[in-house]
């Protein structure tokens, strides 16, 4: 009867899946009888098999047991020893139910890995239980001893809301289709809704008072800065302003600009739209250089990664080739100055919303940072008001433009890694401060929060782990990342050099089905910090390169020919690796080539908290 119900619910189940169901149902019947004998009150408990997590593309914990005040999440495996992928999978199920399911609030959610191929096995710690099928019953009774309250009602539990944090691409799709975003507890506690509301309020103020405002939102990697910008730019309020000023003509409500070409490609490919996100450099060329008197159609301009705007030297180097006929005077201006001049020409009011990341400057010409914006405003012929977090106040001290502090404009909690809000701290301790012991403490906390960091010298083991970790979850995205300066991966069939990566269709690499040969999930091609910046994977494999190695006193970079536009090559390398190691939502695998020149680097990464093994291929 149970197997028949499962087949009706999931008619396309494979024969392997059906055999696994048969094994697990047998164990549940035998061990369930033990539970009833040992604890008769458990007759009031319920169980849900193959519960599909809403909005998660087919993720299904095998069994969820609803006890009195305790929810046990069971994942069955046929083998006889625990694999890391299995452990991480069941712990992630328990974590996500606890965080995102309304009926799991204030209830203990306990992960249990059941090994059908083992006998008389029982391993437990404060994070997980691993048990053989023949001892499951006694474990459930023991877990249930902490029960309080009345039995959890199955119908009420099944009717509860499950609101997972959407990826950037999924969130963009929802905004594009004018669907409300699920502001889950984590996003709300991180302050994202408050930041959006404040930005819209400042836009309203600028519109009503006929003012010009620069609003700066700072945040750690993965804190939701891009998401904030997209919500503001495509809000109903901005739509109303567009209709007011453009008499209802079509187009985006505001202009969302990014200099991140791969991010633009990924979002345009996912949305089949070229107006939702636009190319910053093309906008500068069209309104700031080639047509210096042309007035843009919208009054709110969002600039993603504002700290990466180009300085005057880079503008001259790039645009002298891309915008032929531009005056020499215009080519001696930075991108912030050109953008401020564009906003100065807008009639009545304007607002520039700059989204500011830390340690994300990886291109030549990006090292000027926020000082370029201060200089741009000082050169403006208009009066501007500046709004930002306290951390930027010192930059504008002495400026003729008033600066107002807002705590809501600093997003200091990452959303990308679920509960792993300290991933950026681990990266800083490792890359900037070379504090391996301090990084190890943070890595241990991350591991407890189901964000493991693995270090492997076997690429096939790394591939096997990520494939096993997300087996049966088609919406998951995992892929290989590497530094653009790395050549050590060539012998492994991976080419992250410029000529190779420019041929990768980045939109399809991120968005295509896992079975598509162009998909990142094939694990056959690597993209670099330039393609990965601003985007996210559930679980990246980062191939460490010879361009950033651990020496006796810290990190060393590969010497070689240097561009005249580069002022601090060590800073750019650090930032490149910061981008690479902070792309993950569910964990991180570092692949260090098994060559002697990488030995010290491998040891340093292990000392920084990396777990020095992943499961071998079966």
Coordinates of C-alpha atoms in Angstrom, one line a residue:
X1 CA 0.0 0.0 0.0
X2 CA 2.8 2.4 0.9
X3 CA 4.8 1.6 -2.2
X4 CA 1.7 2.0 -4.4
X5 CA 1.1 5.5 -2.9
X6 CA 4.7 6.5 -3.5
X7 CA 4.4 5.4 -7.1
X8 CA 1.2 7.3 -7.7
X9 CA 2.9 10.4 -6.2
X10 CA 6.1 10.0 -8.1
X11 CA 5.2 8.0 -11.3
X12 CA 8.5 8.5 -13.0
X13 CA 10.6 6.9 -10.2
X14 CA 13.4 4.7 -11.5
X15 CA 13.7 1.0 -10.7
X16 CA 16.6 1.9 -8.4
X17 CA 14.5 4.3 -6.5
X18 CA 11.7 1.8 -6.2
X19 CA 14.1 -0.8 -4.8
X20 CA 15.4 1.8 -2.3
X21 CA 11.8 2.5 -1.2
X22 CA 11.2 -1.2 -0.6
X23 CA 14.3 -1.4 1.6
X24 CA 13.4 1.7 3.6
X25 CA 9.7 0.7 4.0
X26 CA 10.9 -2.7 5.4
X27 CA 13.1 -1.0 7.9
X28 CA 10.4 1.5 8.9
X29 CA 7.9 -1.3 9.5
X30 CA 10.3 -3.4 11.6
X31 CA 11.7 -0.5 13.6
X32 CA 8.3 1.2 13.9
X33 CA 7.0 -1.9 15.7
X34 CA 9.9 -1.6 18.2
X35 CA 9.1 2.1 18.8
X36 CA 5.5 1.2 19.6
X37 CA 6.6 -1.5 22.0
X38 CA 9.1 0.6 23.8
X39 CA 7.0 3.7 23.8
X40 CA 3.2 3.1 23.2
X41 CA 2.4 6.9 23.2
X42 CA 4.3 7.1 19.9
X43 CA 1.1 5.7 18.2
X44 CA 0.1 9.4 18.1
X45 CA 3.1 10.4 16.1
X46 CA 3.1 10.8 12.3
X47 CA 5.5 10.4 9.4
X48 CA 5.7 11.9 5.9
X49 CA 7.6 10.1 3.2
X50 CA 9.2 11.8 0.2
X51 CA 8.0 15.3 1.2
X52 CA 8.9 17.6 -1.7
X53 CA 10.3 20.9 -0.4
X54 CA 8.3 23.7 -2.2
X55 CA 10.3 25.9 -4.6
X56 CA 13.3 23.6 -4.4
X57 CA 13.0 21.7 -7.7
X58 CA 12.4 18.1 -6.4
X59 CA 14.4 18.1 -3.1
X60 CA 12.8 15.4 -1.0
X61 CA 13.9 14.1 2.4
X62 CA 13.2 10.4 2.6
X63 CA 11.1 10.4 5.8
X64 CA 10.1 13.1 8.3
X65 CA 8.9 11.8 11.7
X66 CA 6.7 14.2 13.6
X67 CA 7.0 13.6 17.3
X68 CA 6.0 15.7 20.3
X69 CA 8.2 18.8 20.0
X70 CA 10.8 16.9 17.9
X71 CA 11.0 16.4 14.2
X72 CA 13.4 13.7 13.0
X73 CA 14.6 14.0 9.4
X74 CA 15.6 10.5 8.1
X75 CA 17.7 9.9 5.0
X76 CA 18.2 6.3 3.9
X77 CA 21.3 5.0 2.1
X78 CA 22.0 1.5 1.0
X79 CA 25.7 1.4 1.8
X80 CA 27.3 0.5 5.0
X81 CA 29.4 3.5 6.0
X82 CA 28.6 7.2 6.1
X83 CA 29.8 9.3 3.2
X84 CA 30.4 13.0 3.6
X85 CA 28.0 13.9 0.8
X86 CA 25.2 11.9 2.7
X87 CA 26.0 13.5 6.0
X88 CA 25.9 17.0 4.5
X89 CA 22.7 16.2 2.6
X90 CA 20.7 15.2 5.6
X91 CA 22.0 18.0 7.8
X92 CA 21.1 20.5 5.1
X93 CA 17.5 19.0 5.0
X94 CA 17.2 19.5 8.7
X95 CA 18.7 23.0 8.6
X96 CA 16.4 24.2 5.8
X97 CA 13.3 22.8 7.4
X98 CA 14.2 24.5 10.7
X99 CA 14.9 27.9 8.9
X100 CA 12.2 28.0 6.2
X101 CA 9.2 25.8 7.3
X102 CA 6.7 27.7 9.4
X103 CA 5.7 24.6 11.4
X104 CA 9.3 23.8 12.4
X105 CA 9.7 27.0 14.4
X106 CA 10.5 26.5 18.0
X107 CA 10.7 22.7 17.4
X108 CA 13.9 20.7 17.5
X109 CA 14.8 19.3 14.0
X110 CA 17.1 16.3 14.3
X111 CA 19.0 14.8 11.2
X112 CA 19.4 11.0 11.1
X113 CA 21.4 9.1 8.5
X114 CA 20.2 5.5 8.2
X115 CA 22.6 3.0 6.6
X116 CA 20.8 0.0 5.3
X117 CA 24.1 -1.8 4.5
X118 CA 25.3 -1.6 8.1
X119 CA 24.5 -3.7 11.2
X120 CA 24.6 -2.7 14.9
X121 CA 25.9 0.8 14.1
X122 CA 25.2 3.8 16.2
X123 CA 27.2 7.1 16.0
X124 CA 25.9 10.3 17.5
X125 CA 27.1 13.9 18.2
X126 CA 25.4 17.2 18.7
X127 CA 25.0 17.7 15.0
X128 CA 23.9 14.3 13.6
X129 CA 22.9 10.7 14.3
X130 CA 24.2 7.9 12.1
X131 CA 22.5 4.6 12.6
X132 CA 22.1 1.2 11.0
X133 CA 18.6 0.1 10.1
X134 CA 18.4 -2.4 12.9
X135 CA 18.9 0.3 15.6
X136 CA 16.7 3.0 14.2
X137 CA 13.8 2.2 16.5
X138 CA 15.8 2.6 19.7
X139 CA 17.3 5.9 18.4
X140 CA 13.9 7.4 17.7
X141 CA 12.7 6.4 21.2
X142 CA 15.8 8.1 22.7
X143 CA 15.4 11.2 20.6
X144 CA 11.8 11.4 21.6
X145 CA 12.6 11.5 25.3
X146 CA 13.1 15.2 25.0
X147 CA 9.5 15.6 23.6
X148 CA 7.3 18.3 25.1
X149 CA 3.7 19.3 24.2
X150 CA 1.2 17.5 22.1
X151 CA 1.7 15.5 18.9
X152 CA 2.4 17.6 15.8
X153 CA -0.7 17.5 13.5
X154 CA 0.3 16.1 10.1
X155 CA -2.3 18.1 8.2
X156 CA -1.3 21.3 9.8
X157 CA 2.4 20.6 9.2
X158 CA 1.8 19.8 5.5
X159 CA -0.1 23.0 5.2
X160 CA 2.7 25.1 6.6
X161 CA 4.6 27.6 4.5
X162 CA 8.1 26.7 3.3
X163 CA 9.8 29.8 2.0
X164 CA 13.4 29.2 0.9
X165 CA 15.8 32.0 0.1
X166 CA 15.8 32.4 -3.7
X167 CA 19.0 32.5 -5.7
X168 CA 19.7 35.8 -7.5
X169 CA 18.5 34.4 -10.8
X170 CA 15.3 33.0 -9.3
X171 CA 14.7 36.3 -7.5
X172 CA 15.3 38.2 -10.7
X173 CA 12.7 36.0 -12.5
X174 CA 10.2 36.7 -9.8
X175 CA 10.7 40.5 -10.0
X176 CA 10.6 40.3 -13.8
X177 CA 7.3 38.5 -13.6
X178 CA 6.1 41.0 -10.9
X179 CA 5.8 38.3 -8.3
X180 CA 6.3 39.1 -4.6
X181 CA 9.6 37.9 -3.2
X182 CA 9.4 35.6 -0.2
X183 CA 11.0 37.7 2.5
X184 CA 11.9 34.8 4.8
X185 CA 13.1 35.3 8.4
X186 CA 16.7 35.3 7.4
X187 CA 16.4 38.1 4.8
X188 CA 14.2 40.1 7.2
X189 CA 16.6 39.7 10.1
X190 CA 19.5 40.7 7.8
X191 CA 17.7 44.0 7.1
X192 CA 17.1 43.6 3.4
X193 CA 13.4 44.8 3.4
X194 CA 14.4 47.8 5.6
X195 CA 17.2 48.8 3.1
X196 CA 14.8 48.5 0.2
X197 CA 12.2 50.7 2.0
X198 CA 14.7 53.3 2.9
X199 CA 16.1 53.6 -0.7
X200 CA 12.5 54.0 -2.0
X201 CA 11.8 56.6 0.6
X202 CA 15.0 58.5 -0.4
X203 CA 13.9 58.3 -4.1
X204 CA 10.5 59.6 -3.1
X205 CA 12.1 62.5 -1.2
X206 CA 14.3 63.4 -4.1
X207 CA 11.3 63.4 -6.4
X208 CA 9.1 65.5 -4.2
X209 CA 11.7 68.0 -3.2
X210 CA 13.4 68.2 -6.7
X211 CA 16.8 67.2 -5.3
X212 CA 19.7 65.0 -6.5
X213 CA 20.9 62.2 -4.2
X214 CA 23.7 59.7 -4.1
X215 CA 22.7 56.7 -2.0
X216 CA 25.4 54.2 -1.2
X217 CA 24.6 50.7 0.1
X218 CA 27.5 48.7 1.4
X219 CA 27.6 45.0 2.2
X220 CA 29.7 41.8 2.6
X221 CA 29.7 39.3 -0.3
X222 CA 26.4 37.7 -0.7
X223 CA 24.5 40.2 1.5
X224 CA 21.9 40.9 -1.1
X225 CA 23.1 44.2 -2.5
X226 CA 22.3 43.3 -6.1
X227 CA 18.9 42.1 -5.0
X228 CA 18.2 45.4 -3.2
X229 CA 19.1 47.3 -6.4
X230 CA 16.9 45.1 -8.6
X231 CA 13.9 45.5 -6.2
X232 CA 14.3 49.3 -6.0
X233 CA 14.8 49.7 -9.8
X234 CA 11.8 47.5 -10.6
X235 CA 9.4 48.6 -7.9
X236 CA 5.9 49.7 -8.4
X237 CA 6.9 53.2 -7.2
X238 CA 9.6 53.5 -9.8
X239 CA 7.0 52.3 -12.4
X240 CA 4.7 55.2 -11.4
X241 CA 7.5 57.7 -11.8
X242 CA 8.3 56.3 -15.3
X243 CA 4.7 56.7 -16.3
X244 CA 4.6 60.2 -15.0
X245 CA 7.7 61.3 -16.9
X246 CA 7.4 59.2 -20.1
X247 CA 3.6 59.2 -20.6
X248 CA 3.3 55.4 -20.1
X249 CA 5.8 54.3 -22.8
X250 CA 7.3 50.9 -22.3
X251 CA 10.7 50.1 -20.8
X252 CA 12.2 49.5 -17.4
X253 CA 11.0 51.7 -14.5
X254 CA 14.6 52.7 -13.7
X255 CA 18.0 51.9 -15.1
X256 CA 19.9 49.1 -13.4
X257 CA 23.5 49.2 -14.6
X258 CA 26.3 46.7 -14.1
X259 CA 29.8 46.7 -15.4
X260 CA 29.8 42.9 -14.8
X261 CA 29.4 41.4 -18.3
X262 CA 28.8 37.8 -17.1
X263 CA 26.2 38.9 -14.6
X264 CA 24.4 40.7 -17.4
X265 CA 24.6 37.7 -19.7
X266 CA 23.3 35.3 -17.1
X267 CA 20.3 37.5 -16.1
X268 CA 19.5 38.3 -19.7
X269 CA 19.7 34.7 -20.7
X270 CA 17.5 33.6 -17.7
X271 CA 14.9 36.4 -18.3
X272 CA 15.0 36.6 -22.1
X273 CA 15.2 40.4 -21.7
X274 CA 17.8 42.9 -22.5
X275 CA 16.2 45.8 -20.5
X276 CA 16.0 44.4 -17.0
X277 CA 19.8 44.7 -16.5
X278 CA 22.0 46.9 -18.8
X279 CA 25.7 47.3 -19.5
X280 CA 27.2 50.1 -17.5
X281 CA 30.0 50.7 -20.1
X282 CA 27.5 51.0 -23.0
X283 CA 25.4 53.4 -20.9
X284 CA 28.5 55.6 -20.2
X285 CA 29.4 55.5 -23.9
X286 CA 26.0 56.4 -25.1
X287 CA 25.1 59.2 -22.6
X288 CA 28.4 60.3 -21.3
X289 CA 30.8 60.2 -24.2
X290 CA 29.3 59.9 -27.7
X291 CA 26.2 62.0 -26.9
X292 CA 27.2 64.3 -24.0
X293 CA 24.0 66.4 -24.3
X294 CA 21.6 63.4 -24.5
X295 CA 19.2 63.0 -21.5
X296 CA 18.4 59.5 -20.3
X297 CA 14.7 58.5 -19.9
X298 CA 14.8 57.6 -16.2
X299 CA 15.6 59.5 -13.1
X300 CA 16.9 56.6 -10.9
X301 CA 20.1 55.0 -11.9
X302 CA 21.4 51.9 -10.0
X303 CA 25.0 51.1 -10.3
X304 CA 26.0 47.6 -9.1
X305 CA 29.5 47.3 -7.6
X306 CA 30.0 51.1 -7.6
X307 CA 33.4 50.8 -6.0
X308 CA 34.6 49.1 -9.1
X309 CA 34.0 52.1 -11.4
X310 CA 36.9 52.9 -13.7
X311 CA 39.4 55.6 -13.1
X312 CA 40.3 58.1 -15.8
X313 CA 43.3 56.1 -17.1
X314 CA 41.1 53.1 -17.7
X315 CA 38.4 55.2 -19.3
X316 CA 40.9 56.6 -21.8
X317 CA 42.4 53.2 -22.5
X318 CA 39.1 51.5 -23.1
X319 CA 36.7 54.1 -24.5
X320 CA 39.3 55.6 -26.9
X321 CA 38.9 52.3 -28.8
X322 CA 35.1 51.7 -28.1
X323 CA 33.8 55.3 -28.6
X324 CA 35.7 56.7 -31.5
X325 CA 35.4 60.4 -32.0
X326 CA 35.1 61.2 -28.3
X327 CA 36.8 64.4 -27.2
X328 CA 40.1 64.1 -25.3
X329 CA 38.6 66.1 -22.5
X330 CA 35.8 63.5 -21.9
X331 CA 38.3 60.7 -22.0
X332 CA 40.1 62.2 -19.1
X333 CA 37.2 61.7 -16.7
X334 CA 36.4 58.7 -14.5
X335 CA 33.2 56.7 -14.8
X336 CA 31.8 58.2 -11.6
X337 CA 32.4 61.7 -13.0
X338 CA 30.7 60.9 -16.3
X339 CA 27.8 59.3 -14.6
X340 CA 27.3 62.2 -12.2
X341 CA 27.4 64.6 -15.2
X342 CA 24.6 62.5 -16.9
X343 CA 22.5 62.7 -13.7
X344 CA 23.2 66.4 -13.5
X345 CA 21.4 66.8 -16.8
X346 CA 18.2 65.1 -15.7
X347 CA 15.4 67.6 -15.2
X348 CA 13.9 68.2 -11.7
X349 CA 15.4 65.3 -9.8
X350 CA 17.8 62.4 -9.9
X351 CA 19.0 59.6 -7.7
X352 CA 22.1 57.4 -8.1
X353 CA 22.0 54.2 -6.0
X354 CA 25.5 52.8 -5.7
X355 CA 25.9 49.2 -4.5
X356 CA 29.3 48.9 -2.8
X357 CA 31.1 45.7 -2.1
X358 CA 34.3 45.2 -0.2
X359 CA 37.4 43.6 -1.6
X360 CA 35.8 43.0 -5.0
X361 CA 38.1 45.0 -7.2
X362 CA 39.7 42.6 -9.6
X363 CA 40.1 44.5 -12.9
X364 CA 42.7 47.1 -13.8
X365 CA 41.3 50.6 -13.4
X366 CA 39.2 49.6 -10.4
X367 CA 41.7 50.5 -7.7
X368 CA 40.5 54.1 -7.2
X369 CA 37.5 52.9 -5.3
X370 CA 35.0 55.2 -3.6
X371 CA 37.4 58.2 -3.7
X372 CA 36.4 58.5 -7.4
X373 CA 32.8 59.2 -6.3
X374 CA 33.9 61.9 -3.8
X375 CA 35.9 63.6 -6.5
X376 CA 33.0 63.3 -9.0
X377 CA 30.6 65.1 -6.7
X378 CA 33.1 67.8 -6.0
X379 CA 33.3 68.5 -9.7
X380 CA 29.5 68.6 -10.1
X381 CA 27.8 71.9 -10.9
X382 CA 24.7 70.8 -8.9
X383 CA 24.0 70.3 -5.2
X384 CA 23.8 66.7 -4.1
X385 CA 22.8 65.0 -0.8
X386 CA 24.7 61.9 0.0
X387 CA 23.3 59.0 2.1
X388 CA 25.3 56.0 3.3
X389 CA 26.4 53.9 6.3
X390 CA 28.7 55.3 8.9
X391 CA 31.7 53.5 7.4
X392 CA 31.7 55.9 4.4
X393 CA 31.2 59.1 6.4
X394 CA 34.9 59.9 6.7
X395 CA 35.2 59.9 2.9
X396 CA 32.8 62.8 2.6
X397 CA 34.1 64.8 5.6
X398 CA 34.8 68.3 4.4
X399 CA 32.7 67.9 1.2
X400 CA 30.3 70.7 0.2
X401 CA 27.6 68.0 -0.2
X402 CA 25.8 67.0 3.0
X403 CA 26.3 63.4 4.2
X404 CA 23.6 61.6 6.2
X405 CA 24.3 58.3 8.0
X406 CA 21.8 55.4 7.8
X407 CA 22.5 52.1 9.6
X408 CA 20.1 50.4 7.1
X409 CA 22.4 51.1 4.2
X410 CA 25.0 48.6 5.5
X411 CA 24.2 44.9 4.9
X412 CA 26.6 43.0 7.1
X413 CA 25.1 39.5 6.9
X414 CA 25.5 37.3 3.9
X415 CA 22.5 35.5 2.6
X416 CA 24.2 33.4 0.0
X417 CA 25.5 30.8 2.5
X418 CA 22.3 30.5 4.6
X419 CA 23.5 30.5 8.2
X420 CA 27.2 30.9 7.1
X421 CA 27.3 34.6 7.8
X422 CA 31.0 34.4 8.7
X423 CA 32.2 33.1 5.3
X424 CA 33.5 36.6 4.4
X425 CA 35.3 36.7 7.7
X426 CA 37.0 33.4 7.0
X427 CA 38.1 34.8 3.6
X428 CA 39.5 38.0 5.2
X429 CA 41.4 36.1 7.8
X430 CA 42.9 33.7 5.2
X431 CA 43.6 36.1 2.4
X432 CA 44.2 39.5 3.9
X433 CA 45.6 38.8 7.4
X434 CA 47.1 35.4 6.7
X435 CA 45.8 34.4 10.1
X436 CA 45.4 30.6 9.6
X437 CA 44.5 29.8 13.2
X438 CA 41.8 32.5 13.3
X439 CA 40.4 31.3 10.0
X440 CA 40.3 27.8 11.4
X441 CA 38.0 28.9 14.3
X442 CA 35.6 30.5 11.8
X443 CA 35.7 27.4 9.5
X444 CA 34.8 25.3 12.5
X445 CA 31.7 27.5 13.1
X446 CA 30.8 27.3 9.4
X447 CA 31.0 23.5 9.5
X448 CA 28.6 23.4 12.4
X449 CA 26.3 25.6 10.3
X450 CA 26.4 23.0 7.5
X451 CA 28.8 25.0 5.4
X452 CA 31.8 22.7 5.1
X453 CA 35.1 23.7 3.5
X454 CA 36.9 20.7 2.0
X455 CA 40.5 20.6 0.6
X456 CA 41.3 17.9 -1.8
X457 CA 44.3 17.0 -4.0
X458 CA 42.2 14.7 -6.1
X459 CA 40.0 16.4 -8.6
X460 CA 37.9 13.3 -9.3
X461 CA 37.1 12.9 -5.6
X462 CA 36.0 16.6 -5.5
X463 CA 33.8 16.0 -8.5
X464 CA 32.3 12.8 -7.0
X465 CA 31.5 14.7 -3.8
X466 CA 29.5 17.5 -5.4
X467 CA 27.7 15.2 -7.8
X468 CA 26.7 12.9 -4.9
X469 CA 25.8 15.8 -2.7
X470 CA 23.1 17.1 -5.1
X471 CA 22.0 13.8 -6.8
X472 CA 18.4 14.1 -7.7
X473 CA 18.2 17.9 -7.2
X474 CA 18.1 19.4 -10.8
X475 CA 17.9 23.0 -9.7
X476 CA 21.2 22.9 -7.9
X477 CA 24.2 24.5 -9.5
X478 CA 27.8 23.5 -9.0
X479 CA 30.8 24.1 -11.1
X480 CA 34.6 24.7 -11.3
X481 CA 36.1 28.1 -10.7
X482 CA 39.7 29.1 -11.1
X483 CA 41.9 32.2 -11.2
X484 CA 42.3 33.8 -14.6
X485 CA 46.1 33.7 -13.9
X486 CA 46.1 30.0 -13.3
X487 CA 47.7 27.6 -15.8
X488 CA 48.3 24.7 -13.4
X489 CA 44.9 23.2 -14.3
X490 CA 45.6 22.8 -18.0
X491 CA 47.0 19.2 -17.3
X492 CA 43.6 18.4 -15.8
X493 CA 41.7 19.4 -18.9
X494 CA 40.6 22.8 -17.5
X495 CA 41.6 26.0 -19.2
X496 CA 40.8 29.2 -17.3
X497 CA 42.9 31.4 -19.6
X498 CA 41.3 34.4 -21.3
X499 CA 41.1 32.9 -24.8
X500 CA 39.4 29.8 -23.5
X501 CA 36.9 31.4 -21.1
X502 CA 35.8 34.0 -23.6
X503 CA 34.4 31.2 -25.7
X504 CA 32.2 29.9 -22.8
X505 CA 28.5 31.0 -23.1
X506 CA 28.3 32.2 -19.5
X507 CA 24.6 32.5 -19.5
X508 CA 24.2 28.8 -20.5
X509 CA 27.0 27.8 -18.2
X510 CA 25.0 29.0 -15.2
X511 CA 21.5 28.4 -16.4
X512 CA 21.4 25.3 -18.7
X513 CA 20.0 22.0 -17.4
X514 CA 22.6 19.8 -15.7
X515 CA 22.5 17.3 -18.5
X516 CA 23.4 20.0 -21.1
X517 CA 27.0 19.8 -22.2
X518 CA 27.4 23.5 -21.7
X519 CA 26.2 23.4 -18.1
X520 CA 28.5 24.2 -15.2
X521 CA 27.2 20.9 -13.6
X522 CA 29.1 18.9 -16.2
X523 CA 32.3 19.9 -14.3
X524 CA 34.3 19.9 -17.6
X525 CA 35.1 23.6 -17.9
X526 CA 36.2 26.3 -15.5
X527 CA 35.2 30.0 -15.3
X528 CA 37.2 32.7 -13.5
X529 CA 36.7 35.5 -11.1
X530 CA 35.6 37.7 -14.0
X531 CA 32.7 35.4 -15.0
X532 CA 31.8 34.4 -11.4
X533 CA 31.7 37.8 -9.7
X534 CA 28.3 38.8 -8.6
X535 CA 26.9 35.3 -9.2
X536 CA 26.6 32.3 -7.0
X537 CA 26.8 28.5 -7.1
X538 CA 25.4 26.1 -4.6
X539 CA 28.8 24.4 -4.3
X540 CA 31.9 25.5 -6.2
X541 CA 35.1 23.6 -6.7
X542 CA 37.9 26.2 -6.7
X543 CA 41.0 25.1 -8.4
X544 CA 44.0 26.8 -6.7
X545 CA 46.6 28.3 -9.0
X546 CA 50.3 28.9 -9.0
X547 CA 49.6 32.7 -9.1
X548 CA 48.8 32.8 -5.4
X549 CA 50.9 30.5 -3.2
X550 CA 51.7 30.3 0.5
X551 CA 55.3 31.2 1.4
X552 CA 57.2 31.3 4.7
X553 CA 55.6 34.6 5.7
X554 CA 52.3 34.6 3.9
X555 CA 50.9 34.8 0.4
X556 CA 53.1 35.2 -2.7
X557 CA 52.1 36.2 -6.1
X558 CA 53.6 35.1 -9.4
X559 CA 55.9 37.8 -10.8
X560 CA 55.7 38.6 -14.4
X561 CA 54.8 41.3 -17.0
X562 CA 52.5 43.9 -15.4
X563 CA 50.0 46.3 -17.0
X564 CA 50.8 50.0 -16.6
X565 CA 47.2 50.3 -15.2
X566 CA 47.9 48.0 -12.3
X567 CA 49.0 49.8 -9.1
X568 CA 48.8 47.0 -6.6
X569 CA 49.0 43.5 -8.1
X570 CA 48.8 41.7 -4.7
X571 CA 45.5 43.4 -3.9
X572 CA 44.0 42.3 -7.2
X573 CA 45.2 38.7 -6.6
X574 CA 43.8 38.6 -3.1
X575 CA 40.5 40.0 -4.4
X576 CA 40.4 37.5 -7.2
X577 CA 40.6 34.6 -4.7
X578 CA 38.1 36.4 -2.4
X579 CA 35.6 36.3 -5.2
X580 CA 36.3 32.7 -6.0
X581 CA 36.0 31.4 -2.4
X582 CA 32.8 33.3 -1.6
X583 CA 30.6 32.1 -4.4
X584 CA 29.1 29.2 -2.6
X585 CA 25.7 28.8 -0.9
X586 CA 26.1 25.3 0.6
X587 CA 29.9 24.9 1.0
X588 CA 33.2 25.0 -0.8
X589 CA 35.7 22.5 -2.2
X590 CA 39.3 23.7 -2.8
X591 CA 41.3 21.6 -5.2
X592 CA 45.0 21.9 -4.8
X593 CA 47.0 20.2 -7.5
X594 CA 49.2 17.3 -6.2
X595 CA 52.5 19.0 -7.1
X596 CA 55.3 19.8 -4.7
X597 CA 55.1 23.5 -5.4
X598 CA 51.6 23.5 -3.9
X599 CA 52.5 21.5 -0.7
X600 CA 52.8 24.6 1.5
X601 CA 49.6 26.1 0.1
X602 CA 47.7 22.8 0.8
X603 CA 49.0 22.7 4.4
X604 CA 48.0 26.4 4.9
X605 CA 44.5 25.7 3.6
X606 CA 44.1 22.7 5.9
X607 CA 45.5 24.8 8.8
X608 CA 42.9 27.5 8.0
X609 CA 40.1 25.0 8.7
X610 CA 39.8 23.1 5.5
X611 CA 38.7 19.5 6.0
X612 CA 41.4 17.4 4.3
X613 CA 39.4 14.8 2.6
X614 CA 36.3 14.1 0.5
X615 CA 34.9 10.7 -0.3
X616 CA 36.7 8.7 -3.0
X617 CA 34.8 7.7 -6.1
X618 CA 32.8 4.5 -5.7

